[in-house]
Amino acid sequence: MVENVNGAPIAEDAKSEFSVQAKLEALAVADEYHVLGEMCGFCYATAEDGCRLSRCARCRKRVYCSKECQTEDWKRGAHKHWCGIIGELGHDVAVRRVEGKGLGMVALRHFARDEKIMVERAAVTRSRLAEGVEKALQGVSAGMQRAAAALLPHTTTSMKTWSRETWTSKFQLNGFEMEDPPGEEGLFVLMASANHSCVPNAVHQSVASQNGLKILVASHDIEVGDEICHNYVGIENSAQLAKEGHAGVQRHLQEVWGFKCTCIACTDHAIGAKLNKMCQLDAAIVSCGASDVRVEGGAERHEEALRLGDELISLYGELGYSSNHYARTYYLLFQLAVTRSATLEKARRYIELARDNRRAFIGNGIKDEDLKTFERYVHSPESHNAYLAGDP
């Protein structure tokens, strides 16, 4: 394989044995998958823009409209890390119309649990928008603007003509939280095409160490033709709404996004009951974690929370929840168990499981603060500020 001076593999003509059309015809779904065709992996330009798309010589999937875009994506888009690891539009996933939902994202191949479905950088962030539209749109290509215009509410292609109300609606309906800086929000225009499910088969995660890129990760095995969905509410917001049970999540979806969810958890009573139970268990564990183990009855409450944790983990398995959910819950349980010598061995096991699940979810070679924290407590549980706080 030949590489250029920047280390990026020299792109080849996009016409190859990996023909998108051939793959779609093999799946007998050719026409319906052409809502979004192949586009430049950095600026989102398409063949319709009059450019010739060339393919990355290493992964043979990601395409570029120019050498400049390939070089920028190799660095700023972190394709140097993700090349050959992530899925790509037109090869592994497609954006097409889904009955009753508008656009949606569909798998073109099998994805295993914890496999990275796609990676994307934000087209626009709220912080840059606050500095003015003109500054926010610097470097935002016509292709990106076209993709953003397709998101609800549908608008004209030029972002420069959008009103304040339009920008607010775009972020409210399609914005994703980012970790760096805290409270930042971005428009990830391709990832936003994935629809909601209360029992999703994918989870998104910011990668702060890679300029705030966001990855979409399979929660469990996904088969060819399956719609790829994530939970619009997210882990932390779900935990806050858990006191109301699943009804709180449904209400939140209606208030913010204006739709009534019809996923399997909302239409199958048995699945919905399990999800409701999961919300209640999570709320109980979080509540116990905020209590003082040293007060009367504190140790018993912590012991009960550990039992509830085992029940919650079991439900994760039944509903196909992601490794990230496991990691979060195991860390909560570690923080409860580390307070007493009687449960210290459990604490050691919990934090190891938290680390292993987070590592599986985030992937190798990624600098991740949660993983760093878990590693520290694996090697030194006594460094936790609540270590054996509940002992006499």
Short mmCIF file of C-alpha atoms in Angstrom, two decimals:
data_model
loop_
_atom_site.label_atom_id
_atom_site.label_comp_id
_atom_site.label_asym_id
_atom_site.label_seq_id
_atom_site.Cartn_x
_atom_site.Cartn_y
_atom_site.Cartn_z
CA MET A 1 0.00 0.00 0.00
CA VAL A 2 1.37 3.44 -0.95
CA GLU A 3 1.08 6.36 1.48
CA ASN A 4 1.54 10.08 0.89
CA VAL A 5 3.82 12.35 2.89
CA ASN A 6 1.14 12.90 5.54
CA GLY A 7 0.77 9.19 6.23
CA ALA A 8 -2.66 8.93 4.63
CA PRO A 9 -3.06 6.11 2.08
CA ILE A 10 -3.33 7.56 -1.41
CA ALA A 11 -6.94 7.50 -2.57
CA GLU A 12 -7.94 5.41 -5.55
CA ASP A 13 -10.79 5.74 -8.00
CA ALA A 14 -14.08 4.96 -6.23
CA LYS A 15 -15.04 2.53 -9.00
CA SER A 16 -13.77 -0.82 -7.71
CA GLU A 17 -14.79 -4.34 -6.85
CA PHE A 18 -16.45 -2.82 -3.78
CA SER A 19 -19.16 -1.33 -5.97
CA VAL A 20 -21.96 0.10 -3.84
CA GLN A 21 -24.50 -0.59 -6.55
CA ALA A 22 -23.44 -4.24 -6.77
CA LYS A 23 -23.76 -4.67 -3.02
CA LEU A 24 -27.22 -3.10 -2.96
CA GLU A 25 -28.41 -5.20 -5.88
CA ALA A 26 -27.13 -8.30 -4.10
CA LEU A 27 -29.35 -7.34 -1.19
CA ALA A 28 -32.26 -6.77 -3.59
CA VAL A 29 -32.89 -3.33 -2.12
CA ALA A 30 -31.15 -1.17 -4.73
CA ASP A 31 -33.57 1.72 -5.26
CA GLU A 32 -34.76 2.39 -1.72
CA TYR A 33 -31.25 2.85 -0.37
CA HIS A 34 -30.35 5.81 -2.56
CA VAL A 35 -31.74 8.60 -0.35
CA LEU A 36 -28.18 9.47 0.67
CA GLY A 37 -25.47 8.25 -1.67
CA GLU A 38 -21.72 8.14 -1.19
CA MET A 39 -20.22 11.46 -0.14
CA CYS A 40 -16.81 12.82 0.74
CA GLY A 41 -15.81 11.58 4.20
CA PHE A 42 -14.71 15.07 5.22
CA CYS A 43 -16.80 17.72 3.46
CA TYR A 44 -19.81 15.58 2.34
CA ALA A 45 -19.50 16.59 -1.33
CA THR A 46 -21.12 14.15 -3.76
CA ALA A 47 -20.69 13.25 -7.42
CA GLU A 48 -23.61 15.61 -8.09
CA ASP A 49 -21.30 18.48 -7.12
CA GLY A 50 -19.21 17.66 -10.17
CA CYS A 51 -16.34 16.10 -8.23
CA ARG A 52 -14.75 12.72 -8.82
CA LEU A 53 -14.85 10.65 -5.64
CA SER A 54 -11.73 8.62 -4.89
CA ARG A 55 -11.53 5.77 -2.40
CA CYS A 56 -9.17 5.38 0.57
CA ALA A 57 -6.56 2.85 -0.56
CA ARG A 58 -6.40 1.20 2.86
CA CYS A 59 -10.01 0.52 3.87
CA ARG A 60 -11.39 0.80 0.28
CA LYS A 61 -14.62 2.23 1.67
CA ARG A 62 -14.32 5.88 2.67
CA VAL A 63 -14.31 8.27 -0.29
CA TYR A 64 -12.98 11.79 -0.83
CA CYS A 65 -13.54 14.58 -3.32
CA SER A 66 -9.94 15.82 -3.11
CA LYS A 67 -6.50 15.09 -1.71
CA GLU A 68 -6.97 18.05 0.66
CA CYS A 69 -10.12 16.54 2.20
CA GLN A 70 -8.42 13.17 2.60
CA THR A 71 -5.47 14.77 4.38
CA GLU A 72 -7.76 16.76 6.71
CA ASP A 73 -9.89 13.70 7.46
CA TRP A 74 -6.77 11.64 8.20
CA LYS A 75 -5.90 14.16 10.93
CA ARG A 76 -8.96 16.14 12.11
CA GLY A 77 -11.44 13.40 11.28
CA ALA A 78 -9.17 10.78 12.92
CA HIS A 79 -9.48 8.42 9.95
CA LYS A 80 -5.87 7.53 10.76
CA HIS A 81 -7.27 5.73 13.82
CA TRP A 82 -10.62 4.55 12.49
CA CYS A 83 -9.60 3.41 8.99
CA GLY A 84 -10.85 -0.15 8.46
CA ILE A 85 -12.58 -0.19 11.87
CA ILE A 86 -15.75 1.82 11.34
CA GLY A 87 -18.67 1.31 9.00
CA GLU A 88 -19.18 3.63 6.05
CA LEU A 89 -22.25 5.08 4.36
CA GLY A 90 -23.19 3.06 1.29
CA HIS A 91 -21.09 0.03 2.28
CA ASP A 92 -22.10 -0.85 5.81
CA VAL A 93 -25.06 1.45 6.50
CA ALA A 94 -27.61 3.28 4.38
CA VAL A 95 -29.87 6.25 5.03
CA ARG A 96 -33.28 5.64 3.48
CA ARG A 97 -36.96 6.24 4.07
CA VAL A 98 -38.45 4.16 6.86
CA GLU A 99 -42.20 3.64 6.87
CA GLY A 100 -43.92 5.90 9.36
CA LYS A 101 -40.70 7.64 10.41
CA GLY A 102 -39.26 9.56 7.48
CA LEU A 103 -35.53 8.97 7.09
CA GLY A 104 -33.76 6.24 9.03
CA MET A 105 -30.48 4.36 9.14
CA VAL A 106 -30.34 0.71 8.08
CA ALA A 107 -27.59 -1.92 8.32
CA LEU A 108 -26.19 -3.26 5.05
CA ARG A 109 -24.19 -5.96 6.84
CA HIS A 110 -23.95 -7.72 10.18
CA PHE A 111 -22.57 -5.68 13.09
CA ALA A 112 -21.32 -7.51 16.18
CA ARG A 113 -21.85 -6.16 19.69
CA ASP A 114 -19.48 -3.24 20.44
CA GLU A 115 -18.58 -2.85 16.77
CA LYS A 116 -18.23 0.78 15.68
CA ILE A 117 -20.99 1.57 13.17
CA MET A 118 -19.80 5.02 12.17
CA VAL A 119 -17.75 8.03 13.29
CA GLU A 120 -18.62 11.65 12.58
CA ARG A 121 -17.50 15.16 13.46
CA ALA A 122 -19.95 17.97 14.20
CA ALA A 123 -20.90 20.21 11.29
CA VAL A 124 -21.72 23.10 13.65
CA THR A 125 -21.55 23.51 17.43
CA ARG A 126 -23.64 25.76 19.67
CA SER A 127 -20.60 27.56 21.04
CA ARG A 128 -19.42 28.57 17.54
CA LEU A 129 -22.97 29.55 16.60
CA ALA A 130 -23.04 31.88 19.60
CA GLU A 131 -20.10 33.74 18.02
CA GLY A 132 -22.17 34.46 14.94
CA VAL A 133 -23.52 32.49 11.98
CA GLU A 134 -20.78 33.63 9.62
CA LYS A 135 -18.02 32.42 11.94
CA ALA A 136 -19.88 29.19 12.77
CA LEU A 137 -20.14 28.31 9.08
CA GLN A 138 -16.46 28.76 8.28
CA GLY A 139 -15.33 25.45 6.85
CA VAL A 140 -18.88 24.08 6.59
CA SER A 141 -19.09 22.82 3.02
CA ALA A 142 -22.06 22.92 0.67
CA GLY A 143 -22.35 19.15 1.12
CA MET A 144 -22.66 19.46 4.89
CA GLN A 145 -25.23 22.22 4.50
CA ARG A 146 -27.25 20.01 2.16
CA ALA A 147 -27.21 17.15 4.67
CA ALA A 148 -28.20 19.49 7.51
CA ALA A 149 -31.05 20.94 5.46
CA ALA A 150 -32.52 17.44 5.07
CA LEU A 151 -32.91 17.15 8.85
CA LEU A 152 -36.16 18.22 10.49
CA PRO A 153 -37.42 20.88 10.19
CA HIS A 154 -36.73 20.81 6.44
CA THR A 155 -35.13 24.06 5.27
CA THR A 156 -33.32 25.75 2.41
CA THR A 157 -29.83 24.46 1.71
CA SER A 158 -27.99 27.64 2.72
CA MET A 159 -27.48 27.78 6.48
CA LYS A 160 -26.77 31.51 6.19
CA THR A 161 -30.47 32.16 5.54
CA TRP A 162 -31.75 30.18 8.54
CA SER A 163 -33.60 32.17 11.18
CA ARG A 164 -32.81 31.96 14.90
CA GLU A 165 -35.94 29.83 15.31
CA THR A 166 -34.73 27.41 12.64
CA TRP A 167 -31.33 27.04 14.28
CA THR A 168 -33.02 26.42 17.65
CA SER A 169 -35.30 23.77 16.14
CA LYS A 170 -32.42 22.06 14.30
CA PHE A 171 -30.44 21.70 17.52
CA GLN A 172 -33.48 20.74 19.61
CA LEU A 173 -34.47 17.95 17.23
CA ASN A 174 -31.04 16.80 16.03
CA GLY A 175 -28.38 18.06 18.44
CA PHE A 176 -26.04 15.68 20.28
CA GLU A 177 -24.34 16.44 23.58
CA MET A 178 -20.56 16.64 23.47
CA GLU A 179 -18.14 16.09 26.35
CA ASP A 180 -15.57 18.75 25.56
CA PRO A 181 -16.27 21.34 26.71
CA PRO A 182 -19.01 20.15 29.11
CA GLY A 183 -22.43 21.26 27.96
CA GLU A 184 -21.39 21.65 24.31
CA GLU A 185 -23.82 20.45 21.65
CA GLY A 186 -23.23 19.70 17.99
CA LEU A 187 -25.08 18.86 14.80
CA PHE A 188 -23.90 15.45 13.57
CA VAL A 189 -25.90 15.42 10.38
CA LEU A 190 -25.50 11.76 9.37
CA MET A 191 -25.86 10.30 12.84
CA ALA A 192 -29.00 12.40 13.34
CA SER A 193 -30.71 10.32 10.64
CA ALA A 194 -30.87 7.37 13.06
CA ASN A 195 -34.27 7.14 14.76
CA HIS A 196 -35.20 6.58 18.40
CA SER A 197 -35.93 3.35 20.24
CA CYS A 198 -36.42 2.90 24.00
CA VAL A 199 -34.53 -0.40 23.64
CA PRO A 200 -31.92 0.69 21.07
CA ASN A 201 -29.45 -1.45 19.19
CA ALA A 202 -26.86 1.35 19.11
CA VAL A 203 -25.39 3.99 21.45
CA HIS A 204 -23.48 7.16 20.57
CA GLN A 205 -20.45 8.39 22.47
CA SER A 206 -18.26 11.49 22.22
CA VAL A 207 -14.51 11.02 21.89
CA ALA A 208 -13.08 14.12 23.57
CA SER A 209 -9.50 13.14 22.76
CA GLN A 210 -10.33 13.25 19.02
CA ASN A 211 -11.67 16.80 18.77
CA GLY A 212 -15.14 15.83 19.94
CA LEU A 213 -15.82 13.22 17.28
CA LYS A 214 -18.81 11.03 17.97
CA ILE A 215 -18.93 7.28 17.45
CA LEU A 216 -22.04 5.11 17.04
CA VAL A 217 -21.56 1.68 18.63
CA ALA A 218 -23.66 -1.49 18.29
CA SER A 219 -25.32 -2.41 21.61
CA HIS A 220 -25.88 -5.98 20.46
CA ASP A 221 -25.71 -7.92 17.22
CA ILE A 222 -27.39 -6.12 14.31
CA GLU A 223 -28.41 -8.03 11.19
CA VAL A 224 -28.59 -6.98 7.53
CA GLY A 225 -31.73 -4.89 6.96
CA ASP A 226 -32.24 -4.00 10.63
CA GLU A 227 -32.98 -0.36 11.34
CA ILE A 228 -30.24 1.17 13.50
CA CYS A 229 -31.72 3.16 16.39
CA HIS A 230 -30.36 4.92 19.45
CA ASN A 231 -32.10 6.33 22.52
CA TYR A 232 -32.71 10.06 22.10
CA VAL A 233 -32.92 10.53 25.85
CA GLY A 234 -29.48 9.10 26.69
CA ILE A 235 -28.17 7.30 29.78
CA GLU A 236 -27.98 10.22 32.19
CA ASN A 237 -31.33 11.78 31.22
CA SER A 238 -32.96 8.35 31.39
CA ALA A 239 -31.64 8.01 34.95
CA GLN A 240 -33.14 11.39 35.87
CA LEU A 241 -36.50 10.42 34.38
CA ALA A 242 -36.43 6.95 35.95
CA LYS A 243 -38.40 8.06 39.01
CA GLU A 244 -41.44 8.29 36.73
CA GLY A 245 -40.66 4.93 35.15
CA HIS A 246 -40.82 4.45 31.39
CA ALA A 247 -43.82 6.81 31.26
CA GLY A 248 -41.43 9.66 32.07
CA VAL A 249 -39.32 8.83 29.04
CA GLN A 250 -42.40 8.66 26.80
CA ARG A 251 -43.60 12.04 28.10
CA HIS A 252 -40.17 13.57 27.48
CA LEU A 253 -40.10 12.28 23.89
CA GLN A 254 -43.52 13.81 23.24
CA GLU A 255 -42.59 17.16 24.77
CA VAL A 256 -39.19 17.58 23.11
CA TRP A 257 -39.43 15.72 19.79
CA GLY A 258 -43.20 15.71 19.33
CA PHE A 259 -43.76 12.03 18.59
CA LYS A 260 -45.28 9.03 20.29
CA CYS A 261 -42.80 6.18 20.41
CA THR A 262 -43.97 2.91 18.85
CA CYS A 263 -40.86 0.81 19.55
CA ILE A 264 -41.23 -2.71 20.95
CA ALA A 265 -40.98 -1.47 24.54
CA CYS A 266 -43.92 0.87 23.93
CA THR A 267 -46.10 -1.67 22.11
CA ASP A 268 -45.24 -4.96 23.86
CA HIS A 269 -46.50 -4.94 27.46
CA ALA A 270 -43.98 -7.55 28.65
CA ILE A 271 -40.99 -5.66 27.20
CA GLY A 272 -42.36 -2.38 28.50
CA ALA A 273 -42.73 -3.85 31.99
CA LYS A 274 -39.08 -4.96 31.96
CA LEU A 275 -37.95 -1.52 30.86
CA ASN A 276 -40.08 0.07 33.57
CA LYS A 277 -38.53 -2.26 36.14
CA MET A 278 -35.08 -1.38 34.84
CA CYS A 279 -35.80 2.34 35.31
CA GLN A 280 -36.97 1.73 38.88
CA LEU A 281 -33.92 -0.36 39.76
CA ASP A 282 -31.55 2.23 38.35
CA ALA A 283 -33.27 5.02 40.29
CA ALA A 284 -33.05 3.00 43.52
CA ILE A 285 -29.33 2.31 43.07
CA VAL A 286 -28.54 5.95 42.26
CA SER A 287 -30.56 7.08 45.29
CA CYS A 288 -28.72 4.68 47.57
CA GLY A 289 -25.39 5.87 46.20
CA ALA A 290 -26.27 9.38 47.36
CA SER A 291 -26.98 8.17 50.93
CA ASP A 292 -24.49 7.93 53.80
CA VAL A 293 -23.40 4.38 54.62
CA ARG A 294 -22.41 5.49 58.14
CA VAL A 295 -25.91 6.40 59.32
CA GLU A 296 -28.20 3.86 60.97
CA GLY A 297 -29.39 1.34 58.39
CA GLY A 298 -26.92 2.66 55.82
CA ALA A 299 -25.02 -0.62 55.44
CA GLU A 300 -28.26 -2.53 54.92
CA ARG A 301 -29.40 -0.09 52.23
CA HIS A 302 -26.08 -0.48 50.44
CA GLU A 303 -26.36 -4.28 50.63
CA GLU A 304 -29.86 -4.10 49.15
CA ALA A 305 -28.60 -1.85 46.36
CA LEU A 306 -25.97 -4.43 45.44
CA ARG A 307 -28.70 -7.06 45.16
CA LEU A 308 -30.77 -4.71 42.99
CA GLY A 309 -27.71 -4.17 40.84
CA ASP A 310 -27.48 -7.86 40.04
CA GLU A 311 -31.14 -7.77 39.00
CA LEU A 312 -30.54 -4.72 36.82
CA ILE A 313 -27.57 -6.33 35.09
CA SER A 314 -29.72 -9.36 34.33
CA LEU A 315 -32.31 -7.11 32.63
CA TYR A 316 -29.58 -5.51 30.54
CA GLY A 317 -28.84 -8.96 29.16
CA GLU A 318 -32.49 -9.64 28.38
CA LEU A 319 -33.00 -6.30 26.60
CA GLY A 320 -29.66 -6.27 24.79
CA TYR A 321 -28.26 -3.15 26.40
CA SER A 322 -24.82 -1.81 25.58
CA SER A 323 -21.49 -2.40 27.27
CA ASN A 324 -21.59 1.27 28.25
CA HIS A 325 -24.69 0.67 30.38
CA TYR A 326 -22.95 -2.26 32.06
CA ALA A 327 -19.87 -0.12 32.71
CA ARG A 328 -21.92 2.69 34.28
CA THR A 329 -23.85 0.34 36.58
CA TYR A 330 -20.80 -1.67 37.62
CA TYR A 331 -19.10 1.59 38.56
CA LEU A 332 -22.11 2.62 40.67
CA LEU A 333 -21.99 -0.75 42.42
CA PHE A 334 -18.24 -0.43 42.98
CA GLN A 335 -18.77 2.90 44.72
CA LEU A 336 -21.28 1.26 47.06
CA ALA A 337 -19.26 -1.89 47.74
CA VAL A 338 -15.95 -0.11 48.32
CA THR A 339 -17.33 1.51 51.48
CA ARG A 340 -17.15 -1.67 53.58
CA SER A 341 -14.53 -4.38 54.09
CA ALA A 342 -17.33 -6.98 54.01
CA THR A 343 -18.06 -6.12 50.37
CA LEU A 344 -14.54 -5.16 49.26
CA GLU A 345 -14.06 -8.28 47.11
CA LYS A 346 -17.29 -7.46 45.30
CA ALA A 347 -15.99 -3.93 44.78
CA ARG A 348 -12.84 -5.28 43.13
CA ARG A 349 -14.90 -7.45 40.79
CA TYR A 350 -17.29 -4.59 39.93
CA ILE A 351 -14.56 -2.14 39.00
CA GLU A 352 -12.81 -4.73 36.83
CA LEU A 353 -16.10 -5.37 35.02
CA ALA A 354 -16.66 -1.61 34.65
CA ARG A 355 -13.22 -1.26 33.08
CA ASP A 356 -13.61 -4.25 30.76
CA ASN A 357 -17.03 -3.15 29.50
CA ARG A 358 -15.94 0.45 28.98
CA ARG A 359 -12.86 -0.71 27.07
CA ALA A 360 -14.96 -2.97 24.84
CA PHE A 361 -17.36 -0.11 24.18
CA ILE A 362 -14.92 2.72 23.52
CA GLY A 363 -12.35 0.63 21.62
CA ASN A 364 -8.60 0.23 21.77
CA GLY A 365 -6.20 3.12 21.50
CA ILE A 366 -8.70 5.78 22.63
CA LYS A 367 -7.83 8.18 25.45
CA ASP A 368 -10.90 8.07 27.66
CA GLU A 369 -11.30 9.70 31.08
CA ASP A 370 -13.83 7.14 32.35
CA LEU A 371 -11.55 4.27 31.38
CA LYS A 372 -8.63 6.06 33.03
CA THR A 373 -10.66 6.39 36.26
CA PHE A 374 -11.66 2.74 36.22
CA GLU A 375 -8.06 1.65 35.65
CA ARG A 376 -6.91 3.72 38.61
CA TYR A 377 -9.43 2.10 40.96
CA VAL A 378 -8.67 -1.39 39.62
CA HIS A 379 -5.06 -0.95 40.72
CA SER A 380 -5.79 1.18 43.78
CA PRO A 381 -9.34 0.89 45.18
CA GLU A 382 -8.13 2.52 48.41
CA SER A 383 -7.68 5.80 46.48
CA HIS A 384 -11.48 6.18 46.31
CA ASN A 385 -12.63 8.83 48.79
CA ALA A 386 -15.31 6.51 50.24
CA TYR A 387 -12.94 3.56 50.75
CA LEU A 388 -14.09 1.61 53.85
CA ALA A 389 -16.05 4.66 55.02
CA GLY A 390 -18.78 2.39 56.38
CA ASP A 391 -16.49 0.31 58.62
CA PRO A 392 -16.60 0.94 62.39
#
